[in-house]
XYZ file of N, CA and C in Angstrom:
288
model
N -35.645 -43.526 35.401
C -35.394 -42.836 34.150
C -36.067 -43.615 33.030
N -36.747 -42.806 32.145
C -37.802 -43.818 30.722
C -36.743 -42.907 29.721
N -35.762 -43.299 29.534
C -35.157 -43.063 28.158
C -34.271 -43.566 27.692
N -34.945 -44.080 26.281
C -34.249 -45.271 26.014
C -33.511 -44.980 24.038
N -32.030 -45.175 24.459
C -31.809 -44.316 22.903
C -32.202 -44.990 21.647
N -31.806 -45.151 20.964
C -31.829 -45.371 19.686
C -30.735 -45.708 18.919
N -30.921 -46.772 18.506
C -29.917 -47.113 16.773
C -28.653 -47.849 17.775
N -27.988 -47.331 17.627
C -26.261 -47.092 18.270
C -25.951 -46.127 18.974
N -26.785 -45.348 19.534
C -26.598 -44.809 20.715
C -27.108 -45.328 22.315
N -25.549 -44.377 23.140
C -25.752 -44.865 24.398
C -26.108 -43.571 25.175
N -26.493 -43.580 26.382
C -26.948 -42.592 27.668
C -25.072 -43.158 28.649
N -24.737 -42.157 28.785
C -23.589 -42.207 30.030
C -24.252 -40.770 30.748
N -23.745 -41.648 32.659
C -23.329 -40.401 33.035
C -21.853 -40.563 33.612
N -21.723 -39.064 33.397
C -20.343 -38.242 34.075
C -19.706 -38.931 35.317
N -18.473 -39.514 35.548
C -17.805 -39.875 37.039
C -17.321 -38.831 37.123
N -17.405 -38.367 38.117
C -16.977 -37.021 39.054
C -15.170 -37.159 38.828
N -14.747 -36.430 38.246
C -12.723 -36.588 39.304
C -12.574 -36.387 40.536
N -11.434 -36.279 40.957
C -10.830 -35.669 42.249
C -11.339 -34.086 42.157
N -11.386 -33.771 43.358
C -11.671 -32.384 43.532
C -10.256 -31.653 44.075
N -9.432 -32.647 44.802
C -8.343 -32.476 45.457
C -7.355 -33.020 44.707
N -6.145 -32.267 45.274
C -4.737 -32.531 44.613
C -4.281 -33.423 45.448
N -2.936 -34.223 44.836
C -2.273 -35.434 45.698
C -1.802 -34.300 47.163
N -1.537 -33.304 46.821
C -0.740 -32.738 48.003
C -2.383 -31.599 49.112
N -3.158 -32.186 48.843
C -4.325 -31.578 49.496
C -5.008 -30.370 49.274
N -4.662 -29.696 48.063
C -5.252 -28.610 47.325
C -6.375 -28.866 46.982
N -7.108 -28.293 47.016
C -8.799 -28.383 46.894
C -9.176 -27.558 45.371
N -9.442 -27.859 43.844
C -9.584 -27.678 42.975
C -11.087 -27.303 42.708
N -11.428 -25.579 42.765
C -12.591 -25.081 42.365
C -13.754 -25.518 41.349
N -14.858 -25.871 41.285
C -15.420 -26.414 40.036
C -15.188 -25.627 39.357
N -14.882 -24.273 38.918
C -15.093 -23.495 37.614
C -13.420 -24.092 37.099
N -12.253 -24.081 37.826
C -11.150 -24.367 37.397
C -10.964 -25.931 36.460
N -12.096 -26.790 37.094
C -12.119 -28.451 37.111
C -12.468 -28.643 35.517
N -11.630 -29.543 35.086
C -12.000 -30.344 33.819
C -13.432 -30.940 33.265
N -13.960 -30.962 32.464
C -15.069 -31.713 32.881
C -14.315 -32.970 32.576
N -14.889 -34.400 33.104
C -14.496 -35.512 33.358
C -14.800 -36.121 31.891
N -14.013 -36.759 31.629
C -13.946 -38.215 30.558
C -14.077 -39.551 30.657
N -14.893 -39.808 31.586
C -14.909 -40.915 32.046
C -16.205 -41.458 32.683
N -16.775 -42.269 32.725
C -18.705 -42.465 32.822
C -19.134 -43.830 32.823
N -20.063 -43.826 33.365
C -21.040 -45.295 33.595
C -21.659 -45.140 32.334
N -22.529 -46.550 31.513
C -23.347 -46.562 30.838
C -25.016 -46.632 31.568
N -25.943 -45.884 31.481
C -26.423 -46.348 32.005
C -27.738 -46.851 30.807
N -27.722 -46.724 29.561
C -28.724 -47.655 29.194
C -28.071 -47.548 27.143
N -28.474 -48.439 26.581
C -27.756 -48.675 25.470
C -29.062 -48.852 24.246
N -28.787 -48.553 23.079
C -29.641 -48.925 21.878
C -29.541 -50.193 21.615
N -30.668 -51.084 20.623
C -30.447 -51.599 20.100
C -29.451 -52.075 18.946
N -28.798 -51.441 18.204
C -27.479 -51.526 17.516
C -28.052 -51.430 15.885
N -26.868 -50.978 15.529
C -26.893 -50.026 14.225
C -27.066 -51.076 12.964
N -27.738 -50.915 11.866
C -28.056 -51.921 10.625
C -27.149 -51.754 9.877
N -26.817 -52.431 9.582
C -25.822 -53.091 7.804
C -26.492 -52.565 6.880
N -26.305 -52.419 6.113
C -26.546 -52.350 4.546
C -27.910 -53.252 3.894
N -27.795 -54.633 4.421
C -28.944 -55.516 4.036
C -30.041 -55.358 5.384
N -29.728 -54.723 6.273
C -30.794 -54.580 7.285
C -30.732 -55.502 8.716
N -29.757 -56.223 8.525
C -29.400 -56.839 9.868
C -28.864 -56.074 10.748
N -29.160 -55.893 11.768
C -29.058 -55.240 13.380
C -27.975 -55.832 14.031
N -26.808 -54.857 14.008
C -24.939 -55.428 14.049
C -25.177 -54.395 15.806
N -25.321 -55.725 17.159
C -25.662 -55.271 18.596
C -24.242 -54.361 18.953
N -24.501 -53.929 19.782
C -23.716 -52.948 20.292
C -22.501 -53.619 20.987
N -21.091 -53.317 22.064
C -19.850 -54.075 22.125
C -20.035 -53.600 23.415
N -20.928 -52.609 23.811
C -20.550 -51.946 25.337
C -22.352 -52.411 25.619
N -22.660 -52.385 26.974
C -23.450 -53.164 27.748
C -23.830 -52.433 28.799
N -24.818 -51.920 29.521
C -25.590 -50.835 30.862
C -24.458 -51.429 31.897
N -23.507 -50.444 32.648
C -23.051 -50.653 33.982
C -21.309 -50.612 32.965
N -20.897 -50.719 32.133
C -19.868 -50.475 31.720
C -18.974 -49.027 32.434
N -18.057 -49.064 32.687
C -17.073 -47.395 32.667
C -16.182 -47.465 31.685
N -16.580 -46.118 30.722
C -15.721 -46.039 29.540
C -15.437 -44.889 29.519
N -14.155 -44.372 28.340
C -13.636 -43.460 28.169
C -14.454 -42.639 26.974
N -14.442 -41.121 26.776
C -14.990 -40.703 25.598
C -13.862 -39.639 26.023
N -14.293 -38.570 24.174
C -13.692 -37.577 24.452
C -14.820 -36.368 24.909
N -13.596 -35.403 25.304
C -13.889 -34.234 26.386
C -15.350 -33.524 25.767
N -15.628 -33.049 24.191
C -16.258 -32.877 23.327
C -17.427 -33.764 22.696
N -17.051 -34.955 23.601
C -17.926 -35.699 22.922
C -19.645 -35.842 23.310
N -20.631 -36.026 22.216
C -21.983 -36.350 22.870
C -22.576 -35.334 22.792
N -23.953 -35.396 23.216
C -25.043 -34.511 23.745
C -25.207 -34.329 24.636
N -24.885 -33.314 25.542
C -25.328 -33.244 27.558
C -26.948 -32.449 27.195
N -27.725 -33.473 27.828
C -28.768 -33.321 28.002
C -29.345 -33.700 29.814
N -30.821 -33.109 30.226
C -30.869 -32.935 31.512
C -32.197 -33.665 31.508
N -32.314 -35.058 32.498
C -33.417 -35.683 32.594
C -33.383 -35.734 33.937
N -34.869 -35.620 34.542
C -35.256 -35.354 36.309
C -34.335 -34.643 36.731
N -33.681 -34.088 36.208
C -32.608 -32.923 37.236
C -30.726 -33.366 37.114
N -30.785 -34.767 36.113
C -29.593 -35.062 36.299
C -28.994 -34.892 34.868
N -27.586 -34.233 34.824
C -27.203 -34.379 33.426
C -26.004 -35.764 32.532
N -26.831 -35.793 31.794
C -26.380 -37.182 30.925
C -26.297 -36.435 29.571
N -25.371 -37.919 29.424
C -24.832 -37.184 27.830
C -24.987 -38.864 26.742
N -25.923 -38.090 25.458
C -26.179 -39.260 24.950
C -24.992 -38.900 23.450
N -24.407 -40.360 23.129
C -23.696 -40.630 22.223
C -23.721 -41.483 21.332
N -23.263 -41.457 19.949
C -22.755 -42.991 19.411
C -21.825 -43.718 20.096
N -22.087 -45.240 19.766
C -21.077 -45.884 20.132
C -19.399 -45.233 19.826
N -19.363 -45.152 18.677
C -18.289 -44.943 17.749
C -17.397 -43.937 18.350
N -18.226 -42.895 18.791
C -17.204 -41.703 19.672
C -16.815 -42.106 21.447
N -17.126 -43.525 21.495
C -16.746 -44.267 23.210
C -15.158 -44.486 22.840
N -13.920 -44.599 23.443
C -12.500 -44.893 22.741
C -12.239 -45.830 23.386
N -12.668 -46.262 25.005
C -12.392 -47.437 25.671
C -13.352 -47.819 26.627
N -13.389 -49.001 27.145
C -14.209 -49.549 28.035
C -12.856 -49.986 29.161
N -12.909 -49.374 30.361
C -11.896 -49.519 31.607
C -12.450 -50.881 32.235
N -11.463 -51.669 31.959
C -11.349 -52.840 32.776
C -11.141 -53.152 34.235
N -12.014 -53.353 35.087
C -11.445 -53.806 36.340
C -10.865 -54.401 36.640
């Protein structure tokens, strides 16, 4: 992939959910949520101050973070869809 964002924006993609229920119900894609939850896979350089200093970004390529459901741009590169964002609309980074 050659795309590389800009400013304070990041590229995530989508982690899949369960497709299945705890009790073995099998959940249709048209019924399915889209997911909130995603890898980083490449990050901007980070957003300027006021005097022009470059304030780096807090999240890092290979991160899994939370956004909201609404959030971002879904855009489609080689066939795969990614969604590019500001930092600012990420709400958590999931700790292992």
């Amino acid at each position: 992939m050659n795309l590389r964002p800009l400013h304070d924006r990041v590229i995530i993609k989508r982690l899949d959910n369960e497709t299945k229920t705890a009790s073995g119900l099998v959940i249709p894609d048209t019924a399915a949520e889209k997911p909130d939850q995603g890898e980083i896979l490449a990050v901007g350089t980070g957003k300027k101050d006021d005097s022009g200093k470059v304030i780096p970004l807090d999240v890092k390529v290979g991160d899994r973070v939370l956004f909201g459901k609404y959030a971002g741009q879904t855009v489609k590169v080689d066939g795969n869809e990614l969604l590019v964002m500001r930092e600012e609309d990420i709400m958590a980074v999931v700790q292992k």
